[in-house]
PDB file of C-alpha atoms in Angstrom:
ATOM      1  CA  MET A1174     -21.278  -4.530 -37.695  1.00  0.00           C
ATOM      2  CA  SER A1175     -18.845  -5.906 -40.280  1.00  0.00           C
ATOM      3  CA  LYS A1176     -15.144  -6.492 -39.611  1.00  0.00           C
ATOM      4  CA  ALA A1177     -14.319  -3.600 -41.919  1.00  0.00           C
ATOM      5  CA  GLU A1178     -16.623  -1.262 -39.977  1.00  0.00           C
ATOM      6  CA  ALA A1179     -15.163  -2.414 -36.664  1.00  0.00           C
ATOM      7  CA  LEU A1180     -11.642  -1.822 -37.982  1.00  0.00           C
ATOM      8  CA  ASP A1181     -12.677   1.651 -39.145  1.00  0.00           C
ATOM      9  CA  LEU A1182     -13.880   2.478 -35.642  1.00  0.00           C
ATOM     10  CA  ALA A1183     -10.748   1.031 -34.087  1.00  0.00           C
ATOM     11  CA  THR A1184      -8.589   3.381 -36.142  1.00  0.00           C
ATOM     12  CA  GLY A1185     -10.575   6.256 -34.609  1.00  0.00           C
ATOM     13  CA  LEU A1186      -9.471   5.371 -31.079  1.00  0.00           C
ATOM     14  CA  GLY A1187      -8.019   8.508 -29.569  1.00  0.00           C
ATOM     15  CA  GLY A1188     -10.000  10.807 -31.827  1.00  0.00           C
ATOM     16  CA  LYS A1189      -7.867  13.843 -32.659  1.00  0.00           C
ATOM     17  CA  ILE A1190      -5.141  12.763 -30.236  1.00  0.00           C
ATOM     18  CA  ASP A1191      -2.010  11.553 -32.003  1.00  0.00           C
ATOM     19  CA  LYS A1192      -1.707   7.781 -31.602  1.00  0.00           C
ATOM     20  CA  SER A1193       1.652   8.152 -29.841  1.00  0.00           C
ATOM     21  CA  ASP A1194       0.026  10.459 -27.271  1.00  0.00           C
ATOM     22  CA  VAL A1195      -2.932   8.250 -26.327  1.00  0.00           C
ATOM     23  CA  LEU A1196      -1.292   6.810 -23.190  1.00  0.00           C
ATOM     24  CA  SER A1197      -0.274  10.230 -21.883  1.00  0.00           C
ATOM     25  CA  ALA A1198      -3.811  11.511 -22.582  1.00  0.00           C
ATOM     26  CA  ILE A1199      -5.225   8.629 -20.530  1.00  0.00           C
ATOM     27  CA  ASP A1200      -2.833   9.464 -17.689  1.00  0.00           C
ATOM     28  CA  LYS A1201      -3.855  13.128 -17.731  1.00  0.00           C
ATOM     29  CA  TYR A1202      -7.578  12.301 -17.870  1.00  0.00           C
ATOM     30  CA  GLU A1203      -7.339   9.935 -14.927  1.00  0.00           C
ATOM     31  CA  LYS A1204      -5.483  12.512 -12.832  1.00  0.00           C
ATOM     32  CA  TYR A1205      -8.505  14.840 -13.007  1.00  0.00           C
ATOM     33  CA  HIS A1206     -10.440  12.472 -10.725  1.00  0.00           C
ATOM     34  CA  ASP A1207     -10.364  12.092  -6.953  1.00  0.00           C
ATOM     35  CA  TYR A1208      -9.378   8.428  -7.141  1.00  0.00           C
ATOM     36  CA  TYR A1209      -6.086   9.423  -8.773  1.00  0.00           C
ATOM     37  CA  GLY A1210      -5.492  12.510  -6.638  1.00  0.00           C
ATOM     38  CA  GLY A1211      -7.428  15.057  -8.692  1.00  0.00           C
ATOM     39  CA  VAL A1212      -9.330  17.942  -7.123  1.00  0.00           C
ATOM     40  CA  LYS A1213     -12.738  19.413  -7.916  1.00  0.00           C
ATOM     41  CA  ASP A1214     -11.510  22.935  -8.701  1.00  0.00           C
ATOM     42  CA  GLU A1215      -9.054  21.635 -11.275  1.00  0.00           C
ATOM     43  CA  ARG A1216     -11.780  19.577 -12.956  1.00  0.00           C
ATOM     44  CA  LYS A1217     -14.080  22.606 -13.138  1.00  0.00           C
ATOM     45  CA  SER A1218     -11.421  24.960 -14.498  1.00  0.00           C
ATOM     46  CA  ASN A1219     -10.251  22.382 -17.060  1.00  0.00           C
ATOM     47  CA  TYR A1220     -13.618  20.818 -17.909  1.00  0.00           C
ATOM     48  CA  THR A1221     -13.164  21.391 -21.668  1.00  0.00           C
ATOM     49  CA  ASP A1222      -9.886  19.479 -21.759  1.00  0.00           C
ATOM     50  CA  MET A1223     -11.204  16.744 -19.466  1.00  0.00           C
ATOM     51  CA  VAL A1224     -14.383  16.151 -21.485  1.00  0.00           C
ATOM     52  CA  ASN A1225     -12.537  16.281 -24.826  1.00  0.00           C
ATOM     53  CA  LYS A1226      -9.967  13.729 -23.697  1.00  0.00           C
ATOM     54  CA  TYR A1227     -12.732  11.452 -22.431  1.00  0.00           C
ATOM     55  CA  TYR A1228     -14.703  11.498 -25.682  1.00  0.00           C
ATOM     56  CA  ASP A1229     -11.627  11.244 -27.886  1.00  0.00           C
ATOM     57  CA  LEU A1230     -10.749   8.071 -26.008  1.00  0.00           C
ATOM     58  CA  VAL A1231     -14.180   6.427 -25.676  1.00  0.00           C
ATOM     59  CA  THR A1232     -16.190   7.436 -28.758  1.00  0.00           C
ATOM     60  CA  SER A1233     -15.123   4.469 -30.891  1.00  0.00           C
ATOM     61  CA  PHE A1234     -15.945   2.071 -28.054  1.00  0.00           C
ATOM     62  CA  TYR A1235     -19.318   3.768 -27.580  1.00  0.00           C
ATOM     63  CA  GLU A1236     -20.238   3.505 -31.228  1.00  0.00           C
ATOM     64  CA  TYR A1237     -19.092  -0.112 -31.508  1.00  0.00           C
ATOM     65  CA  GLY A1238     -20.998  -1.295 -28.464  1.00  0.00           C
ATOM     66  CA  TRP A1239     -23.877   1.172 -28.198  1.00  0.00           C
ATOM     67  CA  GLY A1240     -24.625   2.456 -31.695  1.00  0.00           C
ATOM     68  CA  GLU A1241     -24.885   6.083 -32.804  1.00  0.00           C
ATOM     69  CA  SER A1242     -27.015   7.322 -29.879  1.00  0.00           C
ATOM     70  CA  PHE A1243     -25.096   7.575 -26.626  1.00  0.00           C
ATOM     71  CA  HIS A1244     -27.967   7.603 -24.142  1.00  0.00           C
ATOM     72  CA  PHE A1245     -30.193   5.341 -22.098  1.00  0.00           C
ATOM     73  CA  ALA A1246     -33.884   4.575 -22.583  1.00  0.00           C
ATOM     74  CA  ALA A1247     -36.577   2.634 -20.752  1.00  0.00           C
ATOM     75  CA  ARG A1248     -36.881  -0.763 -22.392  1.00  0.00           C
ATOM     76  CA  TRP A1249     -40.008  -2.859 -22.777  1.00  0.00           C
ATOM     77  CA  LYS A1250     -39.867  -6.628 -22.457  1.00  0.00           C
ATOM     78  CA  GLY A1251     -38.996  -8.084 -25.852  1.00  0.00           C
ATOM     79  CA  GLU A1252     -37.783  -4.726 -27.169  1.00  0.00           C
ATOM     80  CA  SER A1253     -34.245  -4.436 -28.522  1.00  0.00           C
ATOM     81  CA  LEU A1254     -31.834  -1.798 -27.259  1.00  0.00           C
ATOM     82  CA  GLN A1255     -31.952   0.084 -30.567  1.00  0.00           C
ATOM     83  CA  GLU A1256     -35.775   0.003 -30.650  1.00  0.00           C
ATOM     84  CA  SER A1257     -35.962   1.430 -27.144  1.00  0.00           C
ATOM     85  CA  ILE A1258     -33.547   4.233 -28.001  1.00  0.00           C
ATOM     86  CA  LYS A1259     -35.490   5.174 -31.134  1.00  0.00           C
ATOM     87  CA  ARG A1260     -38.760   5.123 -29.196  1.00  0.00           C
ATOM     88  CA  HIS A1261     -37.256   7.446 -26.594  1.00  0.00           C
ATOM     89  CA  GLU A1262     -36.104   9.871 -29.298  1.00  0.00           C
ATOM     90  CA  HIS A1263     -39.528   9.840 -30.978  1.00  0.00           C
ATOM     91  CA  PHE A1264     -41.144  10.467 -27.579  1.00  0.00           C
ATOM     92  CA  LEU A1265     -38.845  13.444 -27.063  1.00  0.00           C
ATOM     93  CA  ALA A1266     -39.764  14.900 -30.460  1.00  0.00           C
ATOM     94  CA  LEU A1267     -43.473  14.526 -29.689  1.00  0.00           C
ATOM     95  CA  GLN A1268     -43.102  16.122 -26.250  1.00  0.00           C
ATOM     96  CA  LEU A1269     -41.367  19.108 -27.825  1.00  0.00           C
ATOM     97  CA  GLY A1270     -44.229  19.427 -30.316  1.00  0.00           C
ATOM     98  CA  LEU A1271     -41.801  19.706 -33.217  1.00  0.00           C
ATOM     99  CA  LYS A1272     -43.192  20.877 -36.558  1.00  0.00           C
ATOM    100  CA  PRO A1273     -41.697  20.443 -40.040  1.00  0.00           C
ATOM    101  CA  GLY A1274     -39.244  23.188 -40.912  1.00  0.00           C
ATOM    102  CA  GLN A1275     -38.482  24.270 -37.357  1.00  0.00           C
ATOM    103  CA  LYS A1276     -34.925  25.004 -36.233  1.00  0.00           C
ATOM    104  CA  VAL A1277     -33.833  22.821 -33.325  1.00  0.00           C
ATOM    105  CA  LEU A1278     -30.663  22.694 -31.220  1.00  0.00           C
ATOM    106  CA  ASP A1279     -29.183  19.496 -29.770  1.00  0.00           C
ATOM    107  CA  VAL A1280     -26.973  20.523 -26.828  1.00  0.00           C
ATOM    108  CA  GLY A1281     -24.085  18.098 -26.414  1.00  0.00           C
ATOM    109  CA  CYS A1282     -25.012  16.014 -29.434  1.00  0.00           C
ATOM    110  CA  GLY A1283     -22.283  13.355 -29.497  1.00  0.00           C
ATOM    111  CA  ILE A1284     -21.946  11.937 -33.010  1.00  0.00           C
ATOM    112  CA  GLY A1285     -25.541  12.903 -33.760  1.00  0.00           C
ATOM    113  CA  GLY A1286     -27.556   9.692 -33.477  1.00  0.00           C
ATOM    114  CA  PRO A1287     -30.561  11.378 -31.800  1.00  0.00           C
ATOM    115  CA  LEU A1288     -30.147  14.373 -34.101  1.00  0.00           C
ATOM    116  CA  ARG A1289     -30.558  12.262 -37.220  1.00  0.00           C
ATOM    117  CA  GLU A1290     -33.438  10.188 -35.852  1.00  0.00           C
ATOM    118  CA  ILE A1291     -35.395  13.194 -34.574  1.00  0.00           C
ATOM    119  CA  ALA A1292     -34.739  15.205 -37.752  1.00  0.00           C
ATOM    120  CA  ARG A1293     -36.129  12.416 -39.949  1.00  0.00           C
ATOM    121  CA  PHE A1294     -39.043  11.733 -37.606  1.00  0.00           C
ATOM    122  CA  SER A1295     -40.113  15.390 -37.332  1.00  0.00           C
ATOM    123  CA  SER A1296     -38.847  16.880 -40.647  1.00  0.00           C
ATOM    124  CA  THR A1297     -36.935  19.557 -38.733  1.00  0.00           C
ATOM    125  CA  SER A1298     -33.496  21.115 -39.211  1.00  0.00           C
ATOM    126  CA  ILE A1299     -31.243  20.304 -36.269  1.00  0.00           C
ATOM    127  CA  THR A1300     -27.931  21.821 -35.276  1.00  0.00           C
ATOM    128  CA  GLY A1301     -25.715  19.696 -33.057  1.00  0.00           C
ATOM    129  CA  LEU A1302     -23.595  21.599 -30.543  1.00  0.00           C
ATOM    130  CA  ASN A1303     -20.445  19.783 -29.531  1.00  0.00           C
ATOM    131  CA  ASN A1304     -16.997  20.759 -28.282  1.00  0.00           C
ATOM    132  CA  ASN A1305     -15.270  17.589 -29.485  1.00  0.00           C
ATOM    133  CA  GLU A1306     -13.766  17.801 -32.953  1.00  0.00           C
ATOM    134  CA  TYR A1307     -13.539  14.065 -33.537  1.00  0.00           C
ATOM    135  CA  GLN A1308     -17.212  13.491 -32.738  1.00  0.00           C
ATOM    136  CA  ILE A1309     -18.209  16.315 -35.092  1.00  0.00           C
ATOM    137  CA  THR A1310     -16.097  14.856 -37.906  1.00  0.00           C
ATOM    138  CA  ARG A1311     -17.674  11.459 -37.344  1.00  0.00           C
ATOM    139  CA  GLY A1312     -21.164  12.965 -37.072  1.00  0.00           C
ATOM    140  CA  LYS A1313     -20.846  14.826 -40.367  1.00  0.00           C
ATOM    141  CA  ALA A1314     -19.832  11.605 -42.125  1.00  0.00           C
ATOM    142  CA  LEU A1315     -22.846   9.781 -40.664  1.00  0.00           C
ATOM    143  CA  ASN A1316     -25.137  12.687 -41.648  1.00  0.00           C
ATOM    144  CA  ARG A1317     -24.066  12.235 -45.258  1.00  0.00           C
ATOM    145  CA  VAL A1318     -24.761   8.496 -45.097  1.00  0.00           C
ATOM    146  CA  ALA A1319     -28.214   9.159 -43.586  1.00  0.00           C
ATOM    147  CA  GLY A1320     -29.016  11.850 -46.183  1.00  0.00           C
ATOM    148  CA  VAL A1321     -29.651  14.643 -43.657  1.00  0.00           C
ATOM    149  CA  ASP A1322     -26.484  16.651 -44.322  1.00  0.00           C
ATOM    150  CA  LYS A1323     -28.480  19.351 -46.165  1.00  0.00           C
ATOM    151  CA  THR A1324     -30.742  20.104 -43.205  1.00  0.00           C
ATOM    152  CA  CYS A1325     -28.610  19.117 -40.213  1.00  0.00           C
ATOM    153  CA  ASP A1326     -25.146  20.231 -39.199  1.00  0.00           C
ATOM    154  CA  PHE A1327     -22.780  20.592 -36.264  1.00  0.00           C
ATOM    155  CA  VAL A1328     -21.200  23.581 -34.549  1.00  0.00           C
ATOM    156  CA  LYS A1329     -18.044  23.183 -32.494  1.00  0.00           C
ATOM    157  CA  ALA A1330     -18.504  25.277 -29.381  1.00  0.00           C
ATOM    158  CA  ASP A1331     -18.775  25.256 -25.599  1.00  0.00           C
ATOM    159  CA  PHE A1332     -22.387  25.088 -24.393  1.00  0.00           C
ATOM    160  CA  MET A1333     -21.434  27.567 -21.661  1.00  0.00           C
ATOM    161  CA  LYS A1334     -20.767  30.164 -24.404  1.00  0.00           C
ATOM    162  CA  MET A1335     -23.000  29.387 -27.362  1.00  0.00           C
ATOM    163  CA  PRO A1336     -22.122  31.251 -30.603  1.00  0.00           C
ATOM    164  CA  PHE A1337     -25.754  31.962 -31.480  1.00  0.00           C
ATOM    165  CA  PRO A1338     -27.842  35.156 -31.298  1.00  0.00           C
ATOM    166  CA  ASP A1339     -30.682  35.427 -28.790  1.00  0.00           C
ATOM    167  CA  ASN A1340     -33.928  33.668 -29.769  1.00  0.00           C
ATOM    168  CA  SER A1341     -32.325  31.506 -32.465  1.00  0.00           C
ATOM    169  CA  PHE A1342     -34.110  28.158 -32.066  1.00  0.00           C
ATOM    170  CA  ASP A1343     -37.719  26.991 -31.998  1.00  0.00           C
ATOM    171  CA  ALA A1344     -36.836  24.121 -29.661  1.00  0.00           C
ATOM    172  CA  ILE A1345     -33.806  22.859 -27.751  1.00  0.00           C
ATOM    173  CA  TYR A1346     -33.083  19.512 -26.149  1.00  0.00           C
ATOM    174  CA  ALA A1347     -30.165  17.935 -24.293  1.00  0.00           C
ATOM    175  CA  ILE A1348     -29.889  14.208 -23.671  1.00  0.00           C
ATOM    176  CA  GLU A1349     -27.592  13.241 -20.792  1.00  0.00           C
ATOM    177  CA  ALA A1350     -25.097  15.940 -21.803  1.00  0.00           C
ATOM    178  CA  THR A1351     -25.382  18.938 -19.483  1.00  0.00           C
ATOM    179  CA  CYS A1352     -24.043  16.846 -16.580  1.00  0.00           C
ATOM    180  CA  HIS A1353     -20.637  17.845 -17.989  1.00  0.00           C
ATOM    181  CA  ALA A1354     -21.313  21.556 -17.423  1.00  0.00           C
ATOM    182  CA  PRO A1355     -19.137  23.115 -14.707  1.00  0.00           C
ATOM    183  CA  ASP A1356     -22.118  25.297 -13.779  1.00  0.00           C
ATOM    184  CA  ALA A1357     -25.609  23.969 -14.498  1.00  0.00           C
ATOM    185  CA  VAL A1358     -27.259  27.374 -13.969  1.00  0.00           C
ATOM    186  CA  GLY A1359     -24.895  29.041 -16.444  1.00  0.00           C
ATOM    187  CA  CYS A1360     -25.501  26.298 -18.998  1.00  0.00           C
ATOM    188  CA  TYR A1361     -29.287  26.603 -18.826  1.00  0.00           C
ATOM    189  CA  LYS A1362     -29.062  30.390 -18.935  1.00  0.00           C
ATOM    190  CA  GLU A1363     -27.411  29.987 -22.333  1.00  0.00           C
ATOM    191  CA  ILE A1364     -30.103  27.536 -23.437  1.00  0.00           C
ATOM    192  CA  TYR A1365     -32.766  30.017 -22.273  1.00  0.00           C
ATOM    193  CA  ARG A1366     -31.044  32.855 -24.134  1.00  0.00           C
ATOM    194  CA  VAL A1367     -30.944  31.160 -27.548  1.00  0.00           C
ATOM    195  CA  LEU A1368     -34.449  29.639 -27.304  1.00  0.00           C
ATOM    196  CA  LYS A1369     -37.288  31.570 -28.913  1.00  0.00           C
ATOM    197  CA  PRO A1370     -39.931  32.718 -26.407  1.00  0.00           C
ATOM    198  CA  ALA A1371     -43.333  31.041 -26.364  1.00  0.00           C
ATOM    199  CA  ILE A1372     -46.166  33.141 -27.793  1.00  0.00           C
ATOM    200  CA  GLY A1373     -48.965  31.506 -25.791  1.00  0.00           C
ATOM    201  CA  ARG A1374     -49.324  34.306 -23.214  1.00  0.00           C
ATOM    202  CA  PHE A1375     -49.350  36.977 -25.924  1.00  0.00           C
ATOM    203  CA  ILE A1376     -52.096  35.161 -27.836  1.00  0.00           C
ATOM    204  CA  THR A1377     -54.162  34.536 -24.693  1.00  0.00           C
ATOM    205  CA  LYS A1378     -53.943  38.164 -23.582  1.00  0.00           C
ATOM    206  CA  ASN A1379     -55.089  39.541 -26.912  1.00  0.00           C
ATOM    207  CA  MET A1380     -57.768  36.879 -27.398  1.00  0.00           C
ATOM    208  CA  VAL A1381     -59.318  37.666 -23.996  1.00  0.00           C
ATOM    209  CA  MET A1382     -59.198  41.393 -24.790  1.00  0.00           C
ATOM    210  CA  ALA A1383     -61.005  40.844 -28.089  1.00  0.00           C
ATOM    211  CA  LEU A1384     -63.633  38.514 -26.617  1.00  0.00           C
ATOM    212  CA  GLU A1385     -64.418  40.984 -23.823  1.00  0.00           C
ATOM    213  CA  LYS A1386     -64.638  43.858 -26.279  1.00  0.00           C
ATOM    214  CA  VAL A1387     -67.250  42.125 -28.454  1.00  0.00           C
ATOM    215  CA  GLY A1388     -69.192  40.883 -25.448  1.00  0.00           C
ATOM    216  CA  LEU A1389     -68.434  37.162 -25.767  1.00  0.00           C
ATOM    217  CA  ALA A1390     -66.479  37.232 -22.496  1.00  0.00           C
ATOM    218  CA  PRO A1391     -67.822  38.984 -19.377  1.00  0.00           C
ATOM    219  CA  LYS A1392     -66.485  42.375 -18.376  1.00  0.00           C
ATOM    220  CA  GLY A1393     -63.465  41.989 -16.131  1.00  0.00           C
ATOM    221  CA  SER A1394     -62.082  38.931 -17.951  1.00  0.00           C
ATOM    222  CA  GLN A1395     -59.013  40.863 -19.046  1.00  0.00           C
ATOM    223  CA  ARG A1396     -58.311  41.898 -15.453  1.00  0.00           C
ATOM    224  CA  VAL A1397     -58.545  38.245 -14.337  1.00  0.00           C
ATOM    225  CA  GLN A1398     -56.075  37.288 -17.059  1.00  0.00           C
ATOM    226  CA  ALA A1399     -53.755  40.082 -15.905  1.00  0.00           C
ATOM    227  CA  PHE A1400     -53.576  38.958 -12.276  1.00  0.00           C
ATOM    228  CA  LEU A1401     -53.104  35.338 -13.353  1.00  0.00           C
ATOM    229  CA  GLU A1402     -50.132  36.502 -15.402  1.00  0.00           C
ATOM    230  CA  LYS A1403     -48.743  38.348 -12.369  1.00  0.00           C
ATOM    231  CA  ALA A1404     -49.137  35.172 -10.317  1.00  0.00           C
ATOM    232  CA  ALA A1405     -47.196  33.213 -12.927  1.00  0.00           C
ATOM    233  CA  GLU A1406     -44.377  35.761 -12.855  1.00  0.00           C
ATOM    234  CA  GLY A1407     -44.310  35.544  -9.049  1.00  0.00           C
ATOM    235  CA  LEU A1408     -44.066  31.751  -9.148  1.00  0.00           C
ATOM    236  CA  VAL A1409     -41.116  31.931 -11.522  1.00  0.00           C
ATOM    237  CA  ALA A1410     -39.366  34.598  -9.424  1.00  0.00           C
ATOM    238  CA  GLY A1411     -39.896  32.567  -6.247  1.00  0.00           C
ATOM    239  CA  GLY A1412     -38.401  29.505  -7.868  1.00  0.00           C
ATOM    240  CA  GLN A1413     -35.387  31.462  -9.144  1.00  0.00           C
ATOM    241  CA  LYS A1414     -34.702  32.789  -5.629  1.00  0.00           C
ATOM    242  CA  GLU A1415     -35.157  29.266  -4.238  1.00  0.00           C
ATOM    243  CA  ILE A1416     -37.734  30.442  -1.707  1.00  0.00           C
ATOM    244  CA  PHE A1417     -40.790  28.721  -3.160  1.00  0.00           C
ATOM    245  CA  THR A1418     -41.786  25.585  -4.999  1.00  0.00           C
ATOM    246  CA  SER A1419     -45.232  24.324  -5.852  1.00  0.00           C
ATOM    247  CA  MET A1420     -43.922  20.777  -6.218  1.00  0.00           C
ATOM    248  CA  TYR A1421     -42.924  19.681  -2.735  1.00  0.00           C
ATOM    249  CA  PHE A1422     -43.766  16.171  -1.636  1.00  0.00           C
ATOM    250  CA  PHE A1423     -43.527  14.786   1.868  1.00  0.00           C
ATOM    251  CA  LEU A1424     -44.723  11.576   3.468  1.00  0.00           C
ATOM    252  CA  ALA A1425     -45.522  11.495   7.188  1.00  0.00           C
ATOM    253  CA  ARG A1426     -46.547   8.733   9.556  1.00  0.00           C
ATOM    254  CA  LYS A1427     -48.090   9.387  12.959  1.00  0.00           C
ATOM    255  CA  PRO A1428     -46.185   7.279  15.503  1.00  0.00           C
ATOM    256  CA  HIS A1429     -47.960   4.935  17.886  1.00  0.00           C
ATOM    257  CA  LEU A1430     -48.018   6.085  21.516  1.00  0.00           C
ATOM    258  CA  ASP A1431     -46.332   3.844  24.055  1.00  0.00           C
ATOM    259  CA  GLY A1432     -48.597   1.064  25.159  1.00  0.00           C
ATOM    260  CA  GLN A1433     -51.057   1.438  22.292  1.00  0.00           C
TER     261      GLN A1433
END
């Protein structure tokens, strides 16, 4: 990074906070935490202010020392930090099965480093959701530099109350962002609401029906598919009520008896 670029970032310290108010903003942010006498209920009820003050104050430091992507990644021996971060973002795009032209949402997008990398890698249109005005301003400037400003944008909003209709996005991801939610269940309910439903079960149901009708699948195949679907619904319901999980691991060791 050049001296001019570093100076540009330094002038962004405090984000949208007036320079004369930076010290008082730091004082107020610190007082949200237990170490300085803060209490949990106050943090939860004022999470928007707390998170905004934090990112107004640290974003320039983050970008100077970390780059445009504010997240961690597993790092191979001999691999640079930036290479590991890009590899992680490409891995995420592949795991989501992104296809060119799809609409994707980045929940808690920071200044949009992952957004730009994933958009270029997958040829998708990505909307970054962020409640911090300074980060959005910075992200839009970087989008223009990267040449993705026609297909990618930002929306300033709280991810607990997303301003999108139901079933708006083909895919959604969040990278180390939803830890700031005052209620994780409420946050993921919003993500669930704006995500388009998968069509796999619909296709399978109708394919089995057609194959049984023409005799390529044995009679009764549709009924088997139906009770498998019921089982899937039961598994989901059990998980939601926290009374069942299929992924429970335990390790036991039989103790030696005395004298043996």
